[in-house]
Coordinates of C-alpha atoms in Angstrom, one line a residue:
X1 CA 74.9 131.9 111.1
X2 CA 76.4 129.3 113.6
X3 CA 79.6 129.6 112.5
X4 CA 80.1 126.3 115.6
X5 CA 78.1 124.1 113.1
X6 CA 80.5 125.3 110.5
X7 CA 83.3 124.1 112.0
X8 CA 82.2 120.8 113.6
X9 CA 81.1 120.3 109.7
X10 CA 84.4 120.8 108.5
X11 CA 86.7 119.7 111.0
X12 CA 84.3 116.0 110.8
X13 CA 84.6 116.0 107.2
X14 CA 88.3 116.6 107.3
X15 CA 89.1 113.7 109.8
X16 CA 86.5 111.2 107.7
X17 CA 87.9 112.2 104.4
X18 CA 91.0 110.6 105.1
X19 CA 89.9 106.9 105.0
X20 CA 89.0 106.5 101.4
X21 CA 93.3 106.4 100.1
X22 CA 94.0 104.3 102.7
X23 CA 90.6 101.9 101.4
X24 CA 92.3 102.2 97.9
X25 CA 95.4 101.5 98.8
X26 CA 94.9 98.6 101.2
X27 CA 92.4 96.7 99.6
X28 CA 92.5 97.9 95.4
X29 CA 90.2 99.6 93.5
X30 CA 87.5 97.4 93.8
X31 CA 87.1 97.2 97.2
X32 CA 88.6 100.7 98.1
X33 CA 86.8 102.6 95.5
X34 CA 83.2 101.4 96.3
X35 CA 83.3 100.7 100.0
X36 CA 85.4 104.4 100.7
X37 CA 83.1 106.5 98.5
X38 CA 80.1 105.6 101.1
X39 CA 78.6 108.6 102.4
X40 CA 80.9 110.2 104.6
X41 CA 81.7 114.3 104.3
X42 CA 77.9 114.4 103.1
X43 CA 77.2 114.0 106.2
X44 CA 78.6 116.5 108.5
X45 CA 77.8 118.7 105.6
X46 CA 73.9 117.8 105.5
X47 CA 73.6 117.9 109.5
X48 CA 75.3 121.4 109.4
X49 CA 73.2 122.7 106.4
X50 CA 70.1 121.6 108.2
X51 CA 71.6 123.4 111.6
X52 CA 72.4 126.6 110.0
X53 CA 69.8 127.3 107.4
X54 CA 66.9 124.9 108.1
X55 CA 64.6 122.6 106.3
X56 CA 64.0 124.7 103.7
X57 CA 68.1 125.4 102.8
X58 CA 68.6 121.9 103.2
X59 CA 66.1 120.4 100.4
X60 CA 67.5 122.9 98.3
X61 CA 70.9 122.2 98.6
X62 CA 70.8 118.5 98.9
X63 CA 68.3 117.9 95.4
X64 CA 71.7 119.6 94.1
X65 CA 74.2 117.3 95.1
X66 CA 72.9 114.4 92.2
X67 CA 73.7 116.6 89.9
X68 CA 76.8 117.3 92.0
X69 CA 77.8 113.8 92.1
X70 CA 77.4 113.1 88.6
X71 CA 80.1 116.3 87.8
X72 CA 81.9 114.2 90.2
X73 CA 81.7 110.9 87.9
X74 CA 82.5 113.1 84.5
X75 CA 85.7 114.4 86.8
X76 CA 86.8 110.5 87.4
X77 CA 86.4 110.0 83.6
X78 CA 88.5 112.4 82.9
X79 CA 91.4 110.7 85.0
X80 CA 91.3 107.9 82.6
X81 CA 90.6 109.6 79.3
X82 CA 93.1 112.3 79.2
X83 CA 96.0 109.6 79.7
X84 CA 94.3 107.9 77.2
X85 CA 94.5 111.0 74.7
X86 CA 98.2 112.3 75.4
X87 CA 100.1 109.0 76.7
X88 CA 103.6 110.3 76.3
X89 CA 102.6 114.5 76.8
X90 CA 105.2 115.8 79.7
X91 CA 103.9 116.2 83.3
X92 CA 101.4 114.5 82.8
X93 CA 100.0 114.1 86.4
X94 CA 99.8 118.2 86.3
X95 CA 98.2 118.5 82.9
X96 CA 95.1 115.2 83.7
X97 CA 94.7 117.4 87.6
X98 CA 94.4 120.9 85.8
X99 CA 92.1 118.9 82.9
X100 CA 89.7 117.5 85.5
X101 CA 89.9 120.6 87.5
X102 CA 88.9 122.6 84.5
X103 CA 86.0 120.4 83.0
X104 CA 84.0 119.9 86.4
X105 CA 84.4 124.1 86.8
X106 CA 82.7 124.8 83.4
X107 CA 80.3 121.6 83.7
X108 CA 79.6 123.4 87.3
X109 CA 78.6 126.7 86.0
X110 CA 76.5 124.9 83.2
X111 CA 75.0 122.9 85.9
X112 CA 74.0 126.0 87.9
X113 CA 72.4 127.3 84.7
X114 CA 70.4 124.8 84.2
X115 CA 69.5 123.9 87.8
X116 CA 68.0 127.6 87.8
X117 CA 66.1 126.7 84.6
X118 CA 64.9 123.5 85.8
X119 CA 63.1 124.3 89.5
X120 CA 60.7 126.5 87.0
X121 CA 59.0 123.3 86.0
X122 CA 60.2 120.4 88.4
X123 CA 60.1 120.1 92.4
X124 CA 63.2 119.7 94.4
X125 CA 62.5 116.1 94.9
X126 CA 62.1 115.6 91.1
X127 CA 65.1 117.5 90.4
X128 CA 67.2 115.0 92.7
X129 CA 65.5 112.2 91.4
X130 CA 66.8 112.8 87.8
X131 CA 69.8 113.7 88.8
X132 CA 70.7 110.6 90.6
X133 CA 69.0 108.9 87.5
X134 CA 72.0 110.5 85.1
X135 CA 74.4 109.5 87.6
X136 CA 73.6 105.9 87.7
X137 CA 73.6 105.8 83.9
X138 CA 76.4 107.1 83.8
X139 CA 78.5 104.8 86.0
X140 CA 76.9 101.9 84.6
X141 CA 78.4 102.9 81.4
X142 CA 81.6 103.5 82.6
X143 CA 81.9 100.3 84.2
X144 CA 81.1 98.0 80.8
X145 CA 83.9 97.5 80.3
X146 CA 86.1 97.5 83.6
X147 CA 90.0 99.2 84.7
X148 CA 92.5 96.6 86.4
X149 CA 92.1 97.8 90.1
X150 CA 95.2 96.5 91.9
X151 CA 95.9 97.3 95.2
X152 CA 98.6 99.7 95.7
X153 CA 102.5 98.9 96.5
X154 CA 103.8 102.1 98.3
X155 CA 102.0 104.0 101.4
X156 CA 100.7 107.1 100.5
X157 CA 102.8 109.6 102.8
X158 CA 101.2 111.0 105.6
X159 CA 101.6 114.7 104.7
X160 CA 99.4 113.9 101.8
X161 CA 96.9 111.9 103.8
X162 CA 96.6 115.3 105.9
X163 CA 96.5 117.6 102.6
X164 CA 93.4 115.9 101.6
X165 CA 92.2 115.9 105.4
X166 CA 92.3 119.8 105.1
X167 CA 91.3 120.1 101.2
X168 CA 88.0 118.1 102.0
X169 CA 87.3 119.9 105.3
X170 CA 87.6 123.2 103.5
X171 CA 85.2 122.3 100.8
X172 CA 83.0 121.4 103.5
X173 CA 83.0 124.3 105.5
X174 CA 82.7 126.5 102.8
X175 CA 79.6 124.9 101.3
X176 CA 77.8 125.1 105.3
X177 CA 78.6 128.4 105.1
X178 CA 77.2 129.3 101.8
X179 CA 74.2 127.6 102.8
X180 CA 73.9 129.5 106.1
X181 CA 74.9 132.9 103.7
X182 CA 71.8 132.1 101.8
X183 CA 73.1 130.0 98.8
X184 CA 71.6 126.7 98.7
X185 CA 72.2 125.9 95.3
X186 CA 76.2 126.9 95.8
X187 CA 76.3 125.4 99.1
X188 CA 74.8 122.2 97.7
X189 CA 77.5 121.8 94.6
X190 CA 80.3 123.4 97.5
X191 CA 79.4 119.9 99.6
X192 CA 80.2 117.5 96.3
X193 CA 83.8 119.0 95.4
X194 CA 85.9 116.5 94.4
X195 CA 87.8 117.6 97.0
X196 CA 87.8 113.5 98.3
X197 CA 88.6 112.3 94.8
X198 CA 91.0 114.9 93.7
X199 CA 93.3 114.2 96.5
X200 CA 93.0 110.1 96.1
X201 CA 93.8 110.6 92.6
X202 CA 96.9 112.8 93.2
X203 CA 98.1 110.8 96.4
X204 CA 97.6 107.6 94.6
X205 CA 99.2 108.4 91.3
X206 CA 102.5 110.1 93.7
X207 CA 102.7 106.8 95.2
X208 CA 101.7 104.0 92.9
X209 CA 101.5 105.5 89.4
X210 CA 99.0 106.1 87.2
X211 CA 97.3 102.5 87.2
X212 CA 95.8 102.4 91.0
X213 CA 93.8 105.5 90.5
X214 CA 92.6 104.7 86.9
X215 CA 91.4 101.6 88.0
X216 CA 89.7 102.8 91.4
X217 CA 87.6 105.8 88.5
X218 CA 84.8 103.1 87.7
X219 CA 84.4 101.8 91.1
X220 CA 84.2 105.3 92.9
X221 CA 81.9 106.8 90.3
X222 CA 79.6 104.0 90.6
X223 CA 80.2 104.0 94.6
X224 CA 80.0 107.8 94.7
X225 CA 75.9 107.7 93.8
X226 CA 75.5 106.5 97.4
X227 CA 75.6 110.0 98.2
X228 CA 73.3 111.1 95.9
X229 CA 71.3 108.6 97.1
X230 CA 71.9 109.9 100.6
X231 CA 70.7 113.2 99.2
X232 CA 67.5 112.3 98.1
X233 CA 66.7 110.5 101.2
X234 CA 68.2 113.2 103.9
X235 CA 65.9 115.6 102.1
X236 CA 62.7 113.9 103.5
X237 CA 64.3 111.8 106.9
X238 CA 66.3 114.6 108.5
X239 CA 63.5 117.3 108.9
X240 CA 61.1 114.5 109.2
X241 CA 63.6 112.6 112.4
X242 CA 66.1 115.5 113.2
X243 CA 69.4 115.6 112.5
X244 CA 71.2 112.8 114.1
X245 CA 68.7 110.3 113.5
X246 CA 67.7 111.8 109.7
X247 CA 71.0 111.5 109.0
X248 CA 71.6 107.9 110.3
X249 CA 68.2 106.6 108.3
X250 CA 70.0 108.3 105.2
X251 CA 73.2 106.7 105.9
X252 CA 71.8 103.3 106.3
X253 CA 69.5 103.3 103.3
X254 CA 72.5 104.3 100.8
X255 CA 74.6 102.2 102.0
X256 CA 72.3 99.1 101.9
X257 CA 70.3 100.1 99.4
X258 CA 73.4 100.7 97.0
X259 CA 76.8 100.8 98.2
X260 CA 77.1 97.2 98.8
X261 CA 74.3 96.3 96.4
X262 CA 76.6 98.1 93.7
X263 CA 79.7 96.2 95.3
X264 CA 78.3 92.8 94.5
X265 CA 77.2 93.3 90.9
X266 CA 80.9 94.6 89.8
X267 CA 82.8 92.1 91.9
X268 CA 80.8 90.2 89.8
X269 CA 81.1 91.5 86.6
X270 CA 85.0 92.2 86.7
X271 CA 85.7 88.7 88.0
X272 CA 83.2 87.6 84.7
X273 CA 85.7 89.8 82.5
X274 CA 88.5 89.1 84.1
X275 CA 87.9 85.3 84.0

């Protein structure tokens, strides 16, 4: 394994990961939540899985990361509905982390389950394909009926802005690992830890309460299927145009093709509901 690509992947990840708290927190939930959840630690995670374990490791783990991603968007939920459920419970902040924490890890291992089940009777591409499917339901769902997203009043401190730095280039590097290890499937689900959104959430809520980050849920889960969309295209463009140049075609077709696509409808929509 080139354990280089490893940590280029990570270290990338780490110093990209960064950018989508200070998007929330400068520009609201709207804005920051859509726009910072474009593909970003997909990337150095994609080019290192494709560097390490070749084409074949690379489809497998990226027609994963759909399914990754919507895991991701159930996670989000959860930061608004456990709130929702126990308004006045005591440490609250600790109890909606350890909540989300613990429903993306048992929908993970379901997930794994049934990934296994599934290539029996669908490709790869399929598989991706109706994963990003389910993920676009669901954000669409979620977003009926949308949060306030103010912008946020307080910086986020730097130490936390570095915490999340480390927490997403960990994720990262562990997932191009796993992939170059031999474990597609884990690496693939390893690259979409909510390592981005669990530290946003955390470093938002310290700094601004609990309102900035609810309110930025709907916009990232319906941002974050940009990378699943970056998935499904990376699986054909970057063995098809090599890495650099795969991975820019990807880029530029989730971005226009739905980041800022996705960003016009609900600008739309909440200033509909709003007005």
């Amino acid at each position: 394994m080139d354990w280089t690509s490893v940590l280029l992947s990570a270290v990338f990840a780490g110093v990209v990961a960064t950018a989508v708290t200070v998007a929330i927190e400068k520009w609201g939930g709207l804005i920051g939540g859509l726009l910072g959840t474009v593909p970003s630690t997909i990337v150095p995670a994609g080019i290192g899985m494709y560097v390490a374990g070749g084409e074949d490791v690379l489809v497998m783990s990226m027609s994963v990361v759909p399914l990754g991603m919507l895991l991701n968007a159930l996670f989000l939920g959860a930061w608004v509905v456990i709130p929702r459920w126990f308004p006045d419970a005591p440490y609250l902040l600790v109890l909606t982390t350890v909540g989300a924490l613990a429903f993306w890890s048992l929908l993970g291992m379901v997930f794994l389950v049934a990934v296994d089940q599934a290539t029996s009777y669908l490709s790869l591409q399929q598989l991706a394909l109706g994963g990003l499917a389910l993920l676009v339901a669901t954000a669409v769902v979620f977003n009926r009926r949308p949060q306030p997203t103010p912008k946020g009043t307080n910086r986020v401190s730097t130490l936390v802005l570095v915490a999340r730095g480390v927490m997403a280039a960990t994720a990262i590097g562990i997932a191009v690992g796993l992939s170059g290890l031999g474990f597609p499937t884990l690496a693939g689900l390893a690259s979409v830890f909510p390592a981005i959104f669990l530290t946003s959430m955390v470093a938002l809520w310290l700094a601004q309460g609990p309102t900035v980050p609810q309110g930025a849920a709907g916009p990232m889960m319906l941002g974050g299927a940009s990378v699943a969309v970056y998935a499904n295209v990376a699986m054909w463009s970057l063995p098809a145009y090599g890495a650099v140049v795969g991975s820019a075609m990807a880029w530029v077709a989730s971005v226009v093709g739905w980041s800022l696509p996705a960003f016009i409808v609900l600008r739309k929509h909440h200033a509909n509901v709003n007005g």
